[in-house]
Coordinates of C-alpha atoms and ligand atoms in Angstrom, one line a residue:
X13 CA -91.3 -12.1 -80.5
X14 CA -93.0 -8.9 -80.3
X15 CA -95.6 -11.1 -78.0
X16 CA -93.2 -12.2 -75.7
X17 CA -91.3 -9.1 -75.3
X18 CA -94.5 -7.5 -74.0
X19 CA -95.6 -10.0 -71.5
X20 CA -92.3 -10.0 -70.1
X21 CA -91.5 -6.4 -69.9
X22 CA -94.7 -5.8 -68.4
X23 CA -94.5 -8.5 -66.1
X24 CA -91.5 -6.8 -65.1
X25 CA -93.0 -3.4 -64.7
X26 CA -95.3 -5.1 -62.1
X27 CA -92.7 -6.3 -60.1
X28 CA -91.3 -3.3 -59.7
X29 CA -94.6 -2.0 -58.7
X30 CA -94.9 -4.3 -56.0
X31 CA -91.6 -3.0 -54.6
X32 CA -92.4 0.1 -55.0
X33 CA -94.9 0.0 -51.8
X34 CA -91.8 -0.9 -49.6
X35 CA -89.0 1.4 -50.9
X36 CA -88.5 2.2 -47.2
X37 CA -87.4 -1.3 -46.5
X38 CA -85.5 -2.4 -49.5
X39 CA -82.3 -3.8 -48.7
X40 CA -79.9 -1.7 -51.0
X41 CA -76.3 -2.5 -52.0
X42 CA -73.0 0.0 -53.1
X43 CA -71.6 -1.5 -56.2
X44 CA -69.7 2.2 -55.6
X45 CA -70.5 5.2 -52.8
X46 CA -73.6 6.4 -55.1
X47 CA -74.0 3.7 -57.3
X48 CA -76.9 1.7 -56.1
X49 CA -78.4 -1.5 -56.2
X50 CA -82.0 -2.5 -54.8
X51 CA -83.4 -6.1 -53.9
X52 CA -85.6 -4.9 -56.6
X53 CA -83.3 -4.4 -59.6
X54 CA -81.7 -7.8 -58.8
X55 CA -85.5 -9.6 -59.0
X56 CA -86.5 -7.7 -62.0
X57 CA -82.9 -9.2 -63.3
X58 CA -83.6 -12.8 -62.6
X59 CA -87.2 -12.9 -63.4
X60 CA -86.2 -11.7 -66.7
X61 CA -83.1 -13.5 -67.3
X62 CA -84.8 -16.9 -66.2
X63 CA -88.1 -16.2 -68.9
X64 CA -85.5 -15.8 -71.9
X65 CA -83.6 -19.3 -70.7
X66 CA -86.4 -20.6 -70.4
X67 CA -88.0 -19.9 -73.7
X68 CA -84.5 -19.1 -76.1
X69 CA -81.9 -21.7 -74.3
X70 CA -79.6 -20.5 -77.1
X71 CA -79.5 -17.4 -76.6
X72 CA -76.8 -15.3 -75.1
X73 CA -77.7 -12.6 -72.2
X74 CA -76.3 -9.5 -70.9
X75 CA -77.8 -8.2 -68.0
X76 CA -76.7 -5.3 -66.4
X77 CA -76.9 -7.1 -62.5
X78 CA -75.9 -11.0 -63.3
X79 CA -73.7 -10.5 -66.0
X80 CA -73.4 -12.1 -69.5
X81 CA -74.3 -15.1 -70.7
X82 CA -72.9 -17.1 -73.4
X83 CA -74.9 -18.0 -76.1
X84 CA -75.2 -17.9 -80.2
X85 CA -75.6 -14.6 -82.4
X86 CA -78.7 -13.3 -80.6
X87 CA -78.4 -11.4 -77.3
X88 CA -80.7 -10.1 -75.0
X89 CA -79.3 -6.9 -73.2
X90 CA -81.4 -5.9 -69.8
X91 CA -81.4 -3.1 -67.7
X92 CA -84.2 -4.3 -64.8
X93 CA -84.4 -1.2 -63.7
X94 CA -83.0 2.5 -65.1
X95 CA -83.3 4.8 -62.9
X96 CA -82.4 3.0 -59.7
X97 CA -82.3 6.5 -57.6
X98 CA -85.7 7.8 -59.1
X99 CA -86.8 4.2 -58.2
X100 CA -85.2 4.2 -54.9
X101 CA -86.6 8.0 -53.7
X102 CA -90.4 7.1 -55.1
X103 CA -89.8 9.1 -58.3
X104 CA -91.7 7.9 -61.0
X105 CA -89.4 8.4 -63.8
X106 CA -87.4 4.8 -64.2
X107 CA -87.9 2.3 -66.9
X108 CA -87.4 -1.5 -67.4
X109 CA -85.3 -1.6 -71.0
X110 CA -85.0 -4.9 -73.1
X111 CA -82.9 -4.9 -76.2
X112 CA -82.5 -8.4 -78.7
X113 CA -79.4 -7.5 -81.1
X114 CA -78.3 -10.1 -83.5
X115 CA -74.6 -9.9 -84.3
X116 CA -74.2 -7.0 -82.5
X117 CA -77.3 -5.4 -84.1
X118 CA -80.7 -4.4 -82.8
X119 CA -83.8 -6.2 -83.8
X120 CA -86.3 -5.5 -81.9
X121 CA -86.3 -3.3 -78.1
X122 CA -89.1 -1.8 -75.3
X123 CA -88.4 0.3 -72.7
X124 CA -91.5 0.4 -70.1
X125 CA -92.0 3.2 -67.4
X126 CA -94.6 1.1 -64.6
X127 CA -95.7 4.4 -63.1
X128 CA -96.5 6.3 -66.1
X129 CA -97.8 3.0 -68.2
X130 CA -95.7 4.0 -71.5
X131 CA -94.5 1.3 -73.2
X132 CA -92.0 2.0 -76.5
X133 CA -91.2 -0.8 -78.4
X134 CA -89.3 -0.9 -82.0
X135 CA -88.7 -3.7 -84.4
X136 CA -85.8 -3.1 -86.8
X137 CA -86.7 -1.5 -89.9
X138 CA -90.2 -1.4 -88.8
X139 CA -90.2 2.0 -87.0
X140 CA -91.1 2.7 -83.0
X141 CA -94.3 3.6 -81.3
X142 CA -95.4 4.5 -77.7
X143 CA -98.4 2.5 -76.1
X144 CA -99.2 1.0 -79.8
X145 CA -99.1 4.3 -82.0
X146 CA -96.0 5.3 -84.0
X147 CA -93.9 7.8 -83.2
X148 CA -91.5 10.2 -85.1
X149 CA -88.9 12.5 -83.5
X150 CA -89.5 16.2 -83.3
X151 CA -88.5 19.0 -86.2
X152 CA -87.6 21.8 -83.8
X153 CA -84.3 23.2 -85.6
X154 CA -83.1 25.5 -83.2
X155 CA -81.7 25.5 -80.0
X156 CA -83.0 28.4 -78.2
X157 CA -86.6 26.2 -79.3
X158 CA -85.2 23.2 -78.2
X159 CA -84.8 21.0 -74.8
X160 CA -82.4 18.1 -73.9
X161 CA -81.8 16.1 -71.2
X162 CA -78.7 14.9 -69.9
X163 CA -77.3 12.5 -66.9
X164 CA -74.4 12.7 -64.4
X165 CA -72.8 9.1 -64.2
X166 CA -69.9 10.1 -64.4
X167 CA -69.6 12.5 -61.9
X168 CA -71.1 9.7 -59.4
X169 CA -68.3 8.2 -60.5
X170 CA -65.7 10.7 -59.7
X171 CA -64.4 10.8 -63.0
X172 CA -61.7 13.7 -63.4
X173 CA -63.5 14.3 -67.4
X174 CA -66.9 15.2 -66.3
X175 CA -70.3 16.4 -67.4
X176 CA -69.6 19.6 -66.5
X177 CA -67.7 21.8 -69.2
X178 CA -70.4 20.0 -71.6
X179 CA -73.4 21.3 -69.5
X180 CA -72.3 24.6 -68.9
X181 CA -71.6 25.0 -72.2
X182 CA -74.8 23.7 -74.0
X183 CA -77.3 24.6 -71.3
X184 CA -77.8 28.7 -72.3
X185 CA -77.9 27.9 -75.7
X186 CA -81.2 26.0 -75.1
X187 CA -85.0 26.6 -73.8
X188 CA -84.2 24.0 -70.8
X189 CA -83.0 20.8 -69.5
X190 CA -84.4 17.6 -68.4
X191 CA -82.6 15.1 -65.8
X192 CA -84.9 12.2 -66.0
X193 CA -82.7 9.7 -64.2
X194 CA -83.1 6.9 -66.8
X195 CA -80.9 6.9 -70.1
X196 CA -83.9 4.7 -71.3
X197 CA -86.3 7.5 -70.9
X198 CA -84.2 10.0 -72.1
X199 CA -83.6 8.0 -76.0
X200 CA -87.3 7.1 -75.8
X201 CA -88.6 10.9 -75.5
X202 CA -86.0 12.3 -77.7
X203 CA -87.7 9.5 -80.0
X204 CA -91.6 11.0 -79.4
X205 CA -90.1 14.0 -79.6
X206 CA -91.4 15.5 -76.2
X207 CA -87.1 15.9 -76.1
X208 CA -84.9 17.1 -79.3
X209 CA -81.5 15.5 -77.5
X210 CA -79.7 13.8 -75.1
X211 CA -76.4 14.0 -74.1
X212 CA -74.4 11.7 -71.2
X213 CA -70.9 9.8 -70.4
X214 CA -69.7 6.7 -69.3
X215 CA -72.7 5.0 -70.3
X216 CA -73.0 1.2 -70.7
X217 CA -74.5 -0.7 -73.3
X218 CA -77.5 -1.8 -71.6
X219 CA -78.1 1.6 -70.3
X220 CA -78.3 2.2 -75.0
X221 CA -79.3 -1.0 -76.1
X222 CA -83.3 -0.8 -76.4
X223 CA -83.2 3.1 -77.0
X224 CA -80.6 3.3 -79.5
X225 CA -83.1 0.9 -81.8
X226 CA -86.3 3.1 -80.6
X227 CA -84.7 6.2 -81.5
X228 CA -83.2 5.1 -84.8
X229 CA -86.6 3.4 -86.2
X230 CA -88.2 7.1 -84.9
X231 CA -85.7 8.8 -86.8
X232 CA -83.4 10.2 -84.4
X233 CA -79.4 10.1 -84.8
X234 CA -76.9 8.6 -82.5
X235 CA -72.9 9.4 -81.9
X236 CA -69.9 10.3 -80.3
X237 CA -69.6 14.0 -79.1
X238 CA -67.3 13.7 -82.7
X239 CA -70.2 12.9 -84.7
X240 CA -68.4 9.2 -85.2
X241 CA -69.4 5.9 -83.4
X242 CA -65.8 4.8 -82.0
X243 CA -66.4 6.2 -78.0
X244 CA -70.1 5.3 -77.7
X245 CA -71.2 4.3 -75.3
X246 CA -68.6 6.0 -73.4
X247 CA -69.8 9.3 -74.9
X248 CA -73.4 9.1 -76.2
X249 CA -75.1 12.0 -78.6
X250 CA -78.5 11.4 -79.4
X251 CA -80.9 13.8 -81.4
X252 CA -83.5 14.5 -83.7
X253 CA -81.4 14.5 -86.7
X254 CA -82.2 18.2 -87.6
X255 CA -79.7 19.6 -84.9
X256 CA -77.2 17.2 -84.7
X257 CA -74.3 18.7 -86.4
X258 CA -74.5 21.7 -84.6
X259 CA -74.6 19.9 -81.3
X260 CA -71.8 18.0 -82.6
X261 CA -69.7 21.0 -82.9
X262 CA -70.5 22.5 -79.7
X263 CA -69.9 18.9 -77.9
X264 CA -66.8 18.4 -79.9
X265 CA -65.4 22.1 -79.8
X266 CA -66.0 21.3 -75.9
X267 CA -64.1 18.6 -75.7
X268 CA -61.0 19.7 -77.6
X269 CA -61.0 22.8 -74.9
X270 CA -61.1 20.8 -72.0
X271 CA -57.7 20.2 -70.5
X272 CA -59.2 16.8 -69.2
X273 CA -59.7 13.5 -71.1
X274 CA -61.8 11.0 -71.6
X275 CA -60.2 8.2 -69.0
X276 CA -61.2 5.0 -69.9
X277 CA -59.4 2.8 -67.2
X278 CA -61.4 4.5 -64.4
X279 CA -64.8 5.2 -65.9
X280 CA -65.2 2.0 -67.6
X281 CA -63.5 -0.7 -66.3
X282 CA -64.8 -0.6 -62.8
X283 CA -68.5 -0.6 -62.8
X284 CA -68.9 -4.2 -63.3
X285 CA -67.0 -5.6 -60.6
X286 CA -69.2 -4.7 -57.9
X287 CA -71.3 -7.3 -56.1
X288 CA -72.0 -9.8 -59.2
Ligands
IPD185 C1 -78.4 5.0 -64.7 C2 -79.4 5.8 -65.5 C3 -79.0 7.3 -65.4 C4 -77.7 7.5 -66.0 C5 -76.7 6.6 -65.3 C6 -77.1 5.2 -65.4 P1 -79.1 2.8 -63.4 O1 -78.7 3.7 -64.8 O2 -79.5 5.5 -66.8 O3 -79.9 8.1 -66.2 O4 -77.3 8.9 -65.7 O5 -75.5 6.8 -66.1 O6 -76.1 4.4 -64.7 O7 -77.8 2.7 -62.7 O8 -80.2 3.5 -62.7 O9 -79.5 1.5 -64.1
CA186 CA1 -78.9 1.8 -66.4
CA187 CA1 -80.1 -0.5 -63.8

């Protein structure tokens, strides 16, 4: 498995390469006014798609621009490309992420960056490692040391419950923040611990899927700004363990302060009916 996953991610990562030389003359699609899709993301999809059929028939998929699949208990969730804006403006912070989940549960996942030649890859119960060497999260334990990244979907998105109160109430509390552009990333450094959190809305699962399992075999933790499960990946924590109760509080405390909620019907529901 672990074989396969490799040649196919990084098979992947080429293609994007390729398309990388002609950004200028990608034809790109609105699934909404900022929400992007490139000729590139939708090969990357069917390439990988098409080597899973081809070598697990069974198997379900879920792939973030063709859909789902059915299939028995093992799924493969893709993202062919995270970080379609970096992507798009020649940035070389996006990632191709492949999860396989079994019942609903991760087994194995990589997330690959092309332009930086980082591959993460994690096996259940078998820990995570970047390029071939394992990797742990980091054991900063305070804030004011400590850096996280965040994204702004949701505000793309329009959403009335936004990023916002979140950001401008965590961000002087810490050294810095990062905006990668790729959730992918984002779960795979707070897993080599060059981040200590992440933070983001409206998420989708294969935005989670293959970082979720690298972070967890690194030791990172994963929740809800409530420090439950029930709202990810509509509200997605993800730390180095060590600070997340406090981040917990300050998300949650957030949250109760905001007059505006979490809307479920707008965020969620509408992404997927784009140009499938
Ligand atoms: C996006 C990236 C980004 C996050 C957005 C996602 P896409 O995925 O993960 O970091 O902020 O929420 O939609 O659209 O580039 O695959
Ligand atoms: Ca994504
Ligand atoms: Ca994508």
């Amino acid at each position: 498995m672990k074989d396969f996953l490799r040649e196919i991610i990084t098979e992947a990562g080429r293609i994007t390469l390729a398309y990388r030389e002609q950004t200028d003359t990608l034809a790109v699609d609105r699934k909404f006014e900022k929400d992007l899709v490139t000729e590139a993301d939708l090969a990357v999809d069917r390439f990988l798609v098409g080597e899973i059929k081809k070598r697990f028939p069974d198997h379900a998929v879920y792939s973030e621009e063709y859909g789902r699949q059915a299939g028995n208990d093992y799924c493969w969730v893709i993202d062919p490309i995270d970080g379609t804006t970096s992507f798009l403006h020649g940035q070389p912070f996006y990632s191709v992420s492949i999860g396989l989940k079994k019942s609903g549960e991760g087994l194995w996942a990589a997330v690959y960056t092309p332009v930086l030649g980082e591959l993460f890859e994690a096996e259940k119960d078998r820990g995570a490692t970047l390029n071939g060497k394992p990797i742990k999260v980091s054991r900063r334990d305070r804030l004011a040391d400590s850096v996280l990244a965040t994204g702004f979907a949701c505000l793309r998105r329009e959403q009335p419950y936004n990023n916002l109160p979140f950001f401008n109430r965590l961000v002087p509390q810490l050294r810095d923040v990062r905006r990668t552009g790729s959730a992918a990333i984002d779960l795979s450094y707070v897993a080599c611990g060059r981040l200590e959190g992440f933070w983001e809305l409206y998420l989708f699962e294969y935005d989670v899927a293959a970082g979720f399992l690298i972070l967890s075999e690194a030791g990172g933790q994963i929740s809800d700004f409530s420090g439950g499960t029930r709202l990810i990946p509509q509200e997605v924590l993800a730390s180095n363990g060590t600070l997340h109760d406090e981040l917990v509080r300050i998300l949650h405390d957030t949250k109760i302060e905001s007059t505006q909620k979490p809307c479920l019907k707008n965020g969620y529901t509408q992404r997927n009916t784009g140009i499938f």
